[in-house]
Coordinates of C-alpha atoms in Angstrom, one line a residue:
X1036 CA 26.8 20.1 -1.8
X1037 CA 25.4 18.0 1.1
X1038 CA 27.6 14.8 1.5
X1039 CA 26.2 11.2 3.3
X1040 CA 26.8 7.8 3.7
X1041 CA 24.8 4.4 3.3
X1042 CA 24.8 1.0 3.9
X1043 CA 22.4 0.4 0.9
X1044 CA 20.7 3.0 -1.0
X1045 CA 17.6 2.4 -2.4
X1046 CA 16.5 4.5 -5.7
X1047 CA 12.6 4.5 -5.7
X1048 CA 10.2 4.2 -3.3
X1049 CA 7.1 2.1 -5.1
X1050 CA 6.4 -1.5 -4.5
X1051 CA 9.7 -2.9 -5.2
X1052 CA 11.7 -0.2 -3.2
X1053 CA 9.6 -0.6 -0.1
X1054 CA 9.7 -4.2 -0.1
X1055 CA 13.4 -3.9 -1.1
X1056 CA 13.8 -1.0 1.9
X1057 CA 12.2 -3.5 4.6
X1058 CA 14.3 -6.6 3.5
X1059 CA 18.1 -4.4 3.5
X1060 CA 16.9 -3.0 6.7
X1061 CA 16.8 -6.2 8.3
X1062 CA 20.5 -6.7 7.8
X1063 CA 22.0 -2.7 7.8
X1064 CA 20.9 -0.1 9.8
X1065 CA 21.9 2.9 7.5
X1066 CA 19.2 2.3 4.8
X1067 CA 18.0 5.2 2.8
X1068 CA 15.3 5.6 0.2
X1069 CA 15.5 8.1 -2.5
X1070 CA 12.2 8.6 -4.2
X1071 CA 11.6 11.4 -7.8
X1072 CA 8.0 11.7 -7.8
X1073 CA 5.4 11.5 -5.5
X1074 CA 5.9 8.9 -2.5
X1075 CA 2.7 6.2 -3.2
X1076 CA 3.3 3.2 -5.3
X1077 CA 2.3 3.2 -9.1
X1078 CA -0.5 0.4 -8.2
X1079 CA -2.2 2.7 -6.0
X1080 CA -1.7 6.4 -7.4
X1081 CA -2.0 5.3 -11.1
X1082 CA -2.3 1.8 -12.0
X1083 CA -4.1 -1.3 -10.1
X1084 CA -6.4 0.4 -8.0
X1085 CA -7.9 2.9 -9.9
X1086 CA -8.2 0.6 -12.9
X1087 CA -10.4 -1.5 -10.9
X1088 CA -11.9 1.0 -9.2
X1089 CA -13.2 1.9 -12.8
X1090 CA -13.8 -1.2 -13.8
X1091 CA -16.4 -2.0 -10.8
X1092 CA -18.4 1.4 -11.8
X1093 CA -18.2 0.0 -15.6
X1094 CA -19.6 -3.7 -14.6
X1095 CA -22.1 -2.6 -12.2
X1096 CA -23.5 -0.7 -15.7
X1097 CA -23.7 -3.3 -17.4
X1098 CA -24.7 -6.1 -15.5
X1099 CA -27.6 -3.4 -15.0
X1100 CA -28.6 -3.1 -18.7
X1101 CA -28.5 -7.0 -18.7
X1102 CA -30.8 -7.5 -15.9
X1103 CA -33.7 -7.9 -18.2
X1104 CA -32.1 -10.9 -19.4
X1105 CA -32.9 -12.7 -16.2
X1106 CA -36.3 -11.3 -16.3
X1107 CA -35.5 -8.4 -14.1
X1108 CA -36.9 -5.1 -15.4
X1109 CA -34.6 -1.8 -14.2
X1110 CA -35.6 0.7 -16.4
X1111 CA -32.8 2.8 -18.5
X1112 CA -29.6 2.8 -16.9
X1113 CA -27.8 5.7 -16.5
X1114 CA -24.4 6.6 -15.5
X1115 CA -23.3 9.8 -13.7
X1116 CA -19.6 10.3 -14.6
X1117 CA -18.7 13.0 -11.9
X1118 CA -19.9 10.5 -9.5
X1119 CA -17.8 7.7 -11.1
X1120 CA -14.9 9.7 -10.9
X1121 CA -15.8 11.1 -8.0
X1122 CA -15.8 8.0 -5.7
X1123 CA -13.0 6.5 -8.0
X1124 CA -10.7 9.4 -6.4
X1125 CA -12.0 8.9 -3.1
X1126 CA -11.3 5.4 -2.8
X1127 CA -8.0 6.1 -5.0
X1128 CA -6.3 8.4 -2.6
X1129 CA -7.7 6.1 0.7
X1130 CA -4.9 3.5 -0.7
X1131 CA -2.9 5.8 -1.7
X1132 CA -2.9 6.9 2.4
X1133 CA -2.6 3.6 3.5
X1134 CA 0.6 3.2 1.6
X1135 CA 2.2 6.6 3.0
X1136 CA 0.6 5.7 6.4
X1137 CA 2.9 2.2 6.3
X1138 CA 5.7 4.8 5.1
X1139 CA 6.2 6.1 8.5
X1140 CA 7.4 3.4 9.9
X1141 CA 10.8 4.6 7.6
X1142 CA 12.5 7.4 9.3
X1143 CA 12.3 11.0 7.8
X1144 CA 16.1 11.3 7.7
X1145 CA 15.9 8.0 5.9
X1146 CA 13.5 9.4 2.8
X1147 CA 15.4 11.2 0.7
X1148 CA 13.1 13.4 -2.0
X1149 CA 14.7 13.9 -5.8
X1150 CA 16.4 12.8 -8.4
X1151 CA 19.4 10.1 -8.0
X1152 CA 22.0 9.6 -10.9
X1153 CA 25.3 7.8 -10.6
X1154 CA 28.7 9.5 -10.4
X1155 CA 30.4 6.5 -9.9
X1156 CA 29.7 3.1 -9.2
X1157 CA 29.2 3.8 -5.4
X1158 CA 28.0 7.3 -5.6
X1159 CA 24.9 8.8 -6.0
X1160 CA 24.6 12.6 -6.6
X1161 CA 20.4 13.7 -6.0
X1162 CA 19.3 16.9 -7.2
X1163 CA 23.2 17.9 -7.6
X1164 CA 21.9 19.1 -3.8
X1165 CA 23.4 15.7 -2.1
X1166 CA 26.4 13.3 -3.0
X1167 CA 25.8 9.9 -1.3
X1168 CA 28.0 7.0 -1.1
X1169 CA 26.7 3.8 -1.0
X1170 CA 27.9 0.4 -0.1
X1171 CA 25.1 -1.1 -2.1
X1172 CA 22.6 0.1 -4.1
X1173 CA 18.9 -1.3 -5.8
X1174 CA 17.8 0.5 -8.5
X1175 CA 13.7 0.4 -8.2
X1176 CA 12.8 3.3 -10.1
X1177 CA 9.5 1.6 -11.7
X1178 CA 8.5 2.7 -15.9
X1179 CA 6.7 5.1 -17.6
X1180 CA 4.4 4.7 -20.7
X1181 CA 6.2 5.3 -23.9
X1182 CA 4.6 5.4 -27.7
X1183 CA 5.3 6.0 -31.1
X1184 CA 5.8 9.3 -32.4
X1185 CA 3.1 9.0 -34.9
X1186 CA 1.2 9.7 -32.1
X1187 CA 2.4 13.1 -31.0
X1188 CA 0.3 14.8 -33.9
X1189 CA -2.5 14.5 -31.3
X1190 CA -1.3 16.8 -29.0
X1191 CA -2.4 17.6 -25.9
X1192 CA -5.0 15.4 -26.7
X1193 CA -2.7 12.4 -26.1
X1194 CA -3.0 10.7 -22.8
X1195 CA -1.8 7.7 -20.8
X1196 CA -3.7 6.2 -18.3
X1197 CA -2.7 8.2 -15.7
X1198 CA -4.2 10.7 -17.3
X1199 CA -7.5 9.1 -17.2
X1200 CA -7.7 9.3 -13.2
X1201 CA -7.1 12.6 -13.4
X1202 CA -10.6 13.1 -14.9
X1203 CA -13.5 15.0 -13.2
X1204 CA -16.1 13.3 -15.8
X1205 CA -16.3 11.3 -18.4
X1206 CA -15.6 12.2 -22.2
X1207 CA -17.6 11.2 -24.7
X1208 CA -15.4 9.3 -27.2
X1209 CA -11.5 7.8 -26.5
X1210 CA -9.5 6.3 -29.1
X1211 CA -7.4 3.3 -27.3
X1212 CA -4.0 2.3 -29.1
X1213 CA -2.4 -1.0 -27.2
X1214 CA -5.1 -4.0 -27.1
X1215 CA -3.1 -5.2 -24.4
X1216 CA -3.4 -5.7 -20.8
X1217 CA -4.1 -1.8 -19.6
X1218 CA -5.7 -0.9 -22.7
X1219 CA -8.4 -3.4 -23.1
X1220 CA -9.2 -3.4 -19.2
X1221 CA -9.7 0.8 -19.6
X1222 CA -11.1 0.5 -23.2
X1223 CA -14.4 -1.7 -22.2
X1224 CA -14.5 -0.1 -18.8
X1225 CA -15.3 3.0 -20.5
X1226 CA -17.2 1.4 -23.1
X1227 CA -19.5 0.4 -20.6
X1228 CA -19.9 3.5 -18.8
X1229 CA -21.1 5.0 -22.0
X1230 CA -17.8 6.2 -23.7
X1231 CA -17.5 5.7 -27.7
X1232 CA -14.3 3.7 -27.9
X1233 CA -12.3 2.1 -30.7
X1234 CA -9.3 0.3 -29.4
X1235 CA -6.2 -0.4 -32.3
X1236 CA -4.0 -2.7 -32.2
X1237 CA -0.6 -2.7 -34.5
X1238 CA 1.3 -6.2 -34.5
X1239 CA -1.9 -8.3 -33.9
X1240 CA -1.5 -9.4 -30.4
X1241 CA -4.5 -9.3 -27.8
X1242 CA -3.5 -9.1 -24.2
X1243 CA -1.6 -11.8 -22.9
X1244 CA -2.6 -14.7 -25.3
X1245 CA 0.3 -16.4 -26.8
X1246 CA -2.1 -19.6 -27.8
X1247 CA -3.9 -18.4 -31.2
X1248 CA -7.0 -20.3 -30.1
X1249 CA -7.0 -18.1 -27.2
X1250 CA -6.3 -15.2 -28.9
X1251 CA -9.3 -16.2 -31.8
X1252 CA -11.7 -16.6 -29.6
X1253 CA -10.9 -13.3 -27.4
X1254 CA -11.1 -11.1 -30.3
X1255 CA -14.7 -12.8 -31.8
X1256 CA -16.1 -12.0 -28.2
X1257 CA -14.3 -8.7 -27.4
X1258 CA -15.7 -7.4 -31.0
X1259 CA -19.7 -8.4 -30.4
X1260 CA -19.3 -6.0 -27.8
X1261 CA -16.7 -3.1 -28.8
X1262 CA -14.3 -2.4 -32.0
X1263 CA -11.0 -4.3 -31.0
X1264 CA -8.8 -4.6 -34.5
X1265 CA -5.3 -5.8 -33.1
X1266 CA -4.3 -5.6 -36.4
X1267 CA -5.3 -1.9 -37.1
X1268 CA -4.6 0.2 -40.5
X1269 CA -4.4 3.5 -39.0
X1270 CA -3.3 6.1 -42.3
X1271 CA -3.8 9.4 -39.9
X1272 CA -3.7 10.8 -36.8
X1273 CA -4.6 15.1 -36.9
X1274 CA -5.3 17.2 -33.8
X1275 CA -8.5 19.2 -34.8
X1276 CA -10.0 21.4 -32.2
X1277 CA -10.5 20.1 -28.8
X1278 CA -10.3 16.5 -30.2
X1279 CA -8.3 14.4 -32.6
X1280 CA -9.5 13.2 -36.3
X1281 CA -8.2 9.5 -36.6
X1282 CA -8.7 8.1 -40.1
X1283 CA -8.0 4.1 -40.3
X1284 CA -9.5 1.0 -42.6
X1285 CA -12.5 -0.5 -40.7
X1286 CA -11.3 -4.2 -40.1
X1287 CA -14.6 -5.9 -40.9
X1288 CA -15.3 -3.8 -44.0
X1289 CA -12.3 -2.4 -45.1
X1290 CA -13.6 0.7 -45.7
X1291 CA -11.8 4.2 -45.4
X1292 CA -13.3 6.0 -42.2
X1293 CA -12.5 9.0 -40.7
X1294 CA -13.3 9.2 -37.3
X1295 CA -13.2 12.6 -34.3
X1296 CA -12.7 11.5 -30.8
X1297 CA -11.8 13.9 -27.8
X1298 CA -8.5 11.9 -27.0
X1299 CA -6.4 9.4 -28.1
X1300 CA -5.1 7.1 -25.2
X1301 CA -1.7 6.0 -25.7
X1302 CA -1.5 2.0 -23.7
X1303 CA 1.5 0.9 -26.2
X1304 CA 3.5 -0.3 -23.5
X1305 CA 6.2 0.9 -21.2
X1306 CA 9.8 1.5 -20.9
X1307 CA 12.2 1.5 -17.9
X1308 CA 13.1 4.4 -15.8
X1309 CA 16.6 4.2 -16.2
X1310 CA 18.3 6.6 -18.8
X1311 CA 18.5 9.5 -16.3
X1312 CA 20.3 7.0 -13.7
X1313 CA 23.8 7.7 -15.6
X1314 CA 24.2 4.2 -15.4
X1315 CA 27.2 5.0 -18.1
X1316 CA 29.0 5.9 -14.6
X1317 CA 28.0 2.7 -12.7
X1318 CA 30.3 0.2 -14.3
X1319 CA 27.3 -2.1 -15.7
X1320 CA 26.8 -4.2 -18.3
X1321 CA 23.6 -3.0 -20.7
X1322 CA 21.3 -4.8 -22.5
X1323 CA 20.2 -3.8 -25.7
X1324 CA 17.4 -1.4 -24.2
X1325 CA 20.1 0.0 -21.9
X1326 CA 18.9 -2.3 -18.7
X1327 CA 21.5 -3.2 -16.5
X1328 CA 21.9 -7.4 -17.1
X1329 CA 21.1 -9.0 -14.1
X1330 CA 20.2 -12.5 -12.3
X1331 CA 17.0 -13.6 -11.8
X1332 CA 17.5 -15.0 -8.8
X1333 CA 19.3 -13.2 -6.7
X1334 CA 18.5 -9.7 -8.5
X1335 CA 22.3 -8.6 -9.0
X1336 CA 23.6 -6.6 -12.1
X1337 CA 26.9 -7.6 -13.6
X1338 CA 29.5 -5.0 -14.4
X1339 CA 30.7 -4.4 -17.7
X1340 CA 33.7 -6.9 -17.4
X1341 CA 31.3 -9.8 -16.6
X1342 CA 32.1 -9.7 -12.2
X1343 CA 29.3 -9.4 -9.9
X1344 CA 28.3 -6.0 -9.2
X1345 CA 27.1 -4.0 -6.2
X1346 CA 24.4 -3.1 -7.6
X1347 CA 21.0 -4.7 -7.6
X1348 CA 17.8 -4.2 -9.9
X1349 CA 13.9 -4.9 -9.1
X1350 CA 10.4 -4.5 -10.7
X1351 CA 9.3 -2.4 -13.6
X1352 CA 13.0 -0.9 -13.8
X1353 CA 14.3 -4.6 -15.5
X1354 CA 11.8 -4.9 -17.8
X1355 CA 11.1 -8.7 -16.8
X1356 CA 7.3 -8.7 -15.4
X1357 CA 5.8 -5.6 -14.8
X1358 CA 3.4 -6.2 -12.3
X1359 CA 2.5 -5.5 -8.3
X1360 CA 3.4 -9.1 -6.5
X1361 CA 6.5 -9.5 -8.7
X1362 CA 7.7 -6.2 -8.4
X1363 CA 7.4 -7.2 -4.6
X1364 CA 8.8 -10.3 -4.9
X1365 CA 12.4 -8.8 -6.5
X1366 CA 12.3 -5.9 -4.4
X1367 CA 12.2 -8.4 -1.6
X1368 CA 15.0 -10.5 -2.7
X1369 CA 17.3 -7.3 -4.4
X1370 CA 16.8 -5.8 -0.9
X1371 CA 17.9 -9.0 1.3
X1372 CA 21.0 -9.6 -0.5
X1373 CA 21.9 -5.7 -0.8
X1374 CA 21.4 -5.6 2.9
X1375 CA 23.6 -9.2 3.7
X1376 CA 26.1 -8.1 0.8
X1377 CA 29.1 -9.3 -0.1
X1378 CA 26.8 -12.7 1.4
X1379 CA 23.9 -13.2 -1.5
X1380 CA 21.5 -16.2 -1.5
X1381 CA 19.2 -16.9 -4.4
X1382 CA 15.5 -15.7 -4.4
X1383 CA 12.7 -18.3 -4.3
X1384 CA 10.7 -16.5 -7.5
X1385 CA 6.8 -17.5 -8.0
X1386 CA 5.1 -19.3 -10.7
X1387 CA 4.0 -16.4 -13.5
X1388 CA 0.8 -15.5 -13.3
X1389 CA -0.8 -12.7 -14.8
X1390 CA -4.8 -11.4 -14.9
X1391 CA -6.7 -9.4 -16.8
X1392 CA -10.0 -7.8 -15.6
X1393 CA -11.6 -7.6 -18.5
X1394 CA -15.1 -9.6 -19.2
X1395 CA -14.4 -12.0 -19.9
X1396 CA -11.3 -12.0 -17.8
X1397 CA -8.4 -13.1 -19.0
X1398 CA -5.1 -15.1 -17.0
X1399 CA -2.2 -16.8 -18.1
X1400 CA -0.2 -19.7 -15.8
X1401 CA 3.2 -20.8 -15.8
X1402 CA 5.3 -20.2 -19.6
X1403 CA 3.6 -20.0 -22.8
X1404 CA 3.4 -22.5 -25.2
X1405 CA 6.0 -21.8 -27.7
X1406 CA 8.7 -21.4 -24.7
X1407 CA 7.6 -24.6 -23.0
X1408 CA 7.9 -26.9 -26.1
X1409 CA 11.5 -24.9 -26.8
X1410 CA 12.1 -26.4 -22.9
X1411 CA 11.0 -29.1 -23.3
X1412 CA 12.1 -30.3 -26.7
X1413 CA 9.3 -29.7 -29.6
X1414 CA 5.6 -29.9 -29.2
X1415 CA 5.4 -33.9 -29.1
X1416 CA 7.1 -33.6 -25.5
X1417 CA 3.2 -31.4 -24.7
X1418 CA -0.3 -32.6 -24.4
X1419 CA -3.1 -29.8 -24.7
X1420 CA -6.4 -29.5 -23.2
X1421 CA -9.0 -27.5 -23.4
X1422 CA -12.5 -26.9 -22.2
X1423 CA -15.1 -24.1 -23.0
X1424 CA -17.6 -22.5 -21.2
X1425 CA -20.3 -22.2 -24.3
X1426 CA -22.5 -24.6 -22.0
X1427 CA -21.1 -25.2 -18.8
X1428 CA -24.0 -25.0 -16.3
X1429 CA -22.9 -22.4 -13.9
X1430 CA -21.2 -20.0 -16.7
X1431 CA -25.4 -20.5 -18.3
X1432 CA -26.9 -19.9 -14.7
X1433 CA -25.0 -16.4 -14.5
X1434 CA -25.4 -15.5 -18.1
X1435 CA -21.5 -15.5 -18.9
X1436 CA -21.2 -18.4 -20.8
X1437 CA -18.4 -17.2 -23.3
X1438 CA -14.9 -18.2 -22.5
X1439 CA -12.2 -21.1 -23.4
X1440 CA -9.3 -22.9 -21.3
X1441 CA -6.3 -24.2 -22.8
X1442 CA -3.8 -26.1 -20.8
X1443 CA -0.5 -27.4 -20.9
X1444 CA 0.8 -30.9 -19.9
X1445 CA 4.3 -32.8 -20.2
X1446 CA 3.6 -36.5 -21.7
X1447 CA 5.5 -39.5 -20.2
X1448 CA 5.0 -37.6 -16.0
X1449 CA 1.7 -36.3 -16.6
X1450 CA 3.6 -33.2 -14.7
X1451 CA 1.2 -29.8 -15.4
X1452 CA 2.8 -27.3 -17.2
X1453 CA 0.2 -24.3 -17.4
X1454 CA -2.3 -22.6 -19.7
X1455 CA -4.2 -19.6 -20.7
X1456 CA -7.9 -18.7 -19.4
X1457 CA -10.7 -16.7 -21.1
X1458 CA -14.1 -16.9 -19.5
X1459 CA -16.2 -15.9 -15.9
X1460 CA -14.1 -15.3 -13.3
X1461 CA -10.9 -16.4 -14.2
X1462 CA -8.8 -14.4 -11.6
X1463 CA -9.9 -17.8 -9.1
X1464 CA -9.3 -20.2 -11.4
X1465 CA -5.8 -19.2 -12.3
X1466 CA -5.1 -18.7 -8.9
X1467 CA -5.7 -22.7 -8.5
X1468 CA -4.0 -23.5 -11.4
X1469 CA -0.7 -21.5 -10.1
X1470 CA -0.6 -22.9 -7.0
X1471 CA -0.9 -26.1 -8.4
X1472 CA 2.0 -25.3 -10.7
X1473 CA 3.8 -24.1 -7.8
X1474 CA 3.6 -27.7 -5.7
X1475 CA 4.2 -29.2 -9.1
X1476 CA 1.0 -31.5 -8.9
X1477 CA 0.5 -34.3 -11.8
X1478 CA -2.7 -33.7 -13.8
X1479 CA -4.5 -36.5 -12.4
X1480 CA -3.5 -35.4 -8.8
X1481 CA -5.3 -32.2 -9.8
X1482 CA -8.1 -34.3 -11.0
X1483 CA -8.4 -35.8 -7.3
X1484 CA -9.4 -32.4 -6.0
X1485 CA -13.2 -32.3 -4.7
X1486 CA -14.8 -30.1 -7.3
X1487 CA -18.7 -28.9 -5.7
X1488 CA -21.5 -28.3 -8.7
X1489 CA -22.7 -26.2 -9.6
X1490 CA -19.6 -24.4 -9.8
X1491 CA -17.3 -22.4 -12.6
X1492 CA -14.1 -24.8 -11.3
X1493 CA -16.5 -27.5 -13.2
X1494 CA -15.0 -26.1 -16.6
X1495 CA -11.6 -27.2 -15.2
X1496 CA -12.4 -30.0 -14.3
X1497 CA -13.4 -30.7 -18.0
X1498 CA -10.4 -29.0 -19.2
X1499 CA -8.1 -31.5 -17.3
X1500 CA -9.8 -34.4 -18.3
X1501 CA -9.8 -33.2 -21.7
X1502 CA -6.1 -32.8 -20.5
X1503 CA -5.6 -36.4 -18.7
X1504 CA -7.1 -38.1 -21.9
X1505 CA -4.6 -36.7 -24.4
X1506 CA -1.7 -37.9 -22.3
X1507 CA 0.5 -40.4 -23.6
X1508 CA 2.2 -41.4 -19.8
X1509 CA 5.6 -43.6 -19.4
X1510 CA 8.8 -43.6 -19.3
X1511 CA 9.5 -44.2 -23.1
X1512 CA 7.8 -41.0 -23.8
X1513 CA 10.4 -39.4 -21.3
X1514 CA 13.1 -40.8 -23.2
X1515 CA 11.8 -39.6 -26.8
X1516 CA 11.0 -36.3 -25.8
X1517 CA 14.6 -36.1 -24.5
X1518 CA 15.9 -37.0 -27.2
X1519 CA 14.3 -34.0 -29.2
X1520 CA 16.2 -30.5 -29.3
X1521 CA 14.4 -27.2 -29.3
X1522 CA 13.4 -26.9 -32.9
X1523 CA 13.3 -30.2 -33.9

């Protein structure tokens, strides 16, 4: 066996690891990546990219088929699926290049291909080909999709969304389990390109929505489109042929059906990649999922007998928030301190902000609801407001006038706290809202902004003075709300 040394070793090489590899390397020279797949990050290969990719083909449909609405006759509409998939891999593997293209700029000695698992808490044996030691190491080695085992009966007709990429054409019908954040953006994708879809849910959540108003008004405009039940009676799952039988309760009838598609697309969420690290051998302290506990903000895991380890974490590996510009973000600031170690400084970490490209799109700012009033100290410490785009002149103008804001305020310093988005657009909007949230802006600062009409940022604007008029402002408020415990 092949023996090496490191300064900092770096297990995976998607968006966390690179960032993470090009923050250590700023402070060690010896820097080495170890990657078990393919090199390209997940957002390229597998997740953002070609979701959206899809996405565009499945809009471009439909805003087709509603032309006429406008007055605009296009004839039927119809939609070549080789093509769609066609240029989807195109595009797909031109990111996919720009990311290995930015990889050269890592030396070839310094990209280590295989499987790393720990020996001990400084070594690193890959592919039982190569024992490494380390003086640091970040674990970066992403997640996978994982789902119940119910779900095995379908076979090889069971498939995640990587899966779907993989396509040449289009089936014709796709059973979706996981109304969430992949499976409703890939469910009415395909919907729209013609695919007979049915997406089920299990515990009754819908995306990101934490605010049941939200979450009400998400699933009445998802279902005059498609069948969403987030609350799904599914009594069956078969393989049959070259599909899969599904028989469930129809949520709006409650009738018995029995139902063949050609595959059953798992989107139940996603588990770490880290119970083939041996992380038994690494000295760390374990969560209840097996994730090494860690800070926040400096990204370093703690060993079993509560010290500060050697060993830093980033992205999808810690289960925190699995998405591109956070997994970034850690990777950047696991990287800096495993590079400057046994020196660590804490990690400036963004406001949470997460989007989905649905239609409408839906976007969530800051902390939910239920954890800002346990913050704060009950719910009398937050003012709500809310605004919806039913009638608001510009959502009318482009026919997408379906969508509601909720947002979050503390009383007594008017401070904005967040909120959740459904309607037009809403990737914009939430980006104004988190950089608000980031500067730490007053609602009635916000209010000061120049709004132009006709505009969508219009429905904000009602929103926060929705927002403004529900707050009680002072310092006596201050005081009471302080008072309060979470829970009381």
């Amino acid at each position: 066996m092949q023996a090496r040394e490191a300064d900092v070793a770096i297990i995976g090489a998607g968006s966390a690891g690179l960032s993470a590899w090009h923050a250590a390397h700023k402070h060690a020279d010896n820097v080495v990546l170890i990657e078990g797949g393919k090199f390209g990050t997940t957002c390229a290969r597998v997740g953002c990219m070609p979701s959206k990719l899809l996405i565009a083909a499945a809009d471009a449909a439909h805003h087709a088929r509603d032309a006429g609405g406008f007055g605009v006759r296009t004839g039927p509409v119809e939609v070549d699926g080789r093509a769609v998939m066609t240029r989807l891999k195109q595009e797909r593997d031109g990111f996919v290049g720009h990311v290995l293209e930015s990889m050269k700029r890592i030396d070839e000695a310094d990209r280590i291909e295989g499987h790393a698992r720990f020996e001990d808490p400084h070594t690193l044996i890959v592919d039982d080909r190569l024992r490494l030691k380390a003086r640091t190491i970040v674990i970066a080695t992403g997640s996978r999709t994982h789902w119940p085992k119910l779900f095995e009966a379908a076979g090889d007709r069971l498939i995640v969304n990587d899966d779907v990429f993989a396509w040449d054409e289009l089936p014709q019908s796709v059973a979706v389990f996981g109304p969430g954040i992949i499976g409703l953006e890939l469910g009415q994708a395909l919907h729209r390109l013609g695919v007979r879809v049915r997406i089920f849910g299990k515990r009754g959540s819908l995306g990101p929505f934490r605010d049941q108003a939200l979450h009400d008004y998400a699933d009445r405009t998802f279902n005059e489109e498609f069948y969403v039940d987030p609350e799904a009676k599914v009594e069956a799952i078969e393989r049959d042929g070259d599909g899969v039988i599904i028989t469930f309760l129809e949520r709006h009838t409650g009738k018995r059906l029995t139902e063949r598609f050609e595959y059953l697309l798992a989107a139940t969420g996603r588990r770490p990649n880290v119970d083939r690290l041996g992380l038994e051998n690494a000295g760390l302290a374990l969560n209840d999922a097996g994730v090494p506990c860690y800070n926040r903000f400096t990204m370093q895991c703690r060993n079993v007998d509560d010290s500060a380890s050697h060993v830093f974490i980033a992205g999808d590996a810690n289960q925190e928030l699995p998405l591109l510009h956070e997994a970034t973000t850690q990777g950047r600031i696991a990287g800096d301190n495993a590079g400057r170690y046994p020196e660590k400084r804490a990690g400036l970490r963004s406001t949470p902000l997460s989007i989905v490209f649905t239609d409408p799109q839906m976007a969530t700012i800051g902390q939910n609801r239920a954890l800002l009033e346990q913050r704060l100290g009950g719910c009398e410490c937050i003012a709500v407001g809310e605004a919806t785009f039913d009638n608001q002149g510009r959502a009318r103008v482009l026919r997408r006038n379906r969508g509601l804001i909720r947002l979050y305020a503390e009383h007594g310093s008017g401070q904005f706290l967040g909120g959740e988005l459904f309607g037009p657009q809403m990737e914009h909007i939430a980006h104004l809202l988190a950089w608000s949230l980031e500067q730490r802006a007053g609602v009635n600062q916000m209010l000061e902004m120049p709004f132009y009409h006709p505009v969508l940022e219009e429905g904000l604007r009602s929103a926060l003075r929705d927002l403004s008029a529900n707050l009680q402002q002072g310092p006596a408020i201050v005081e009471r709300c302080m008072e309060h415990g979470p829970g009381d």
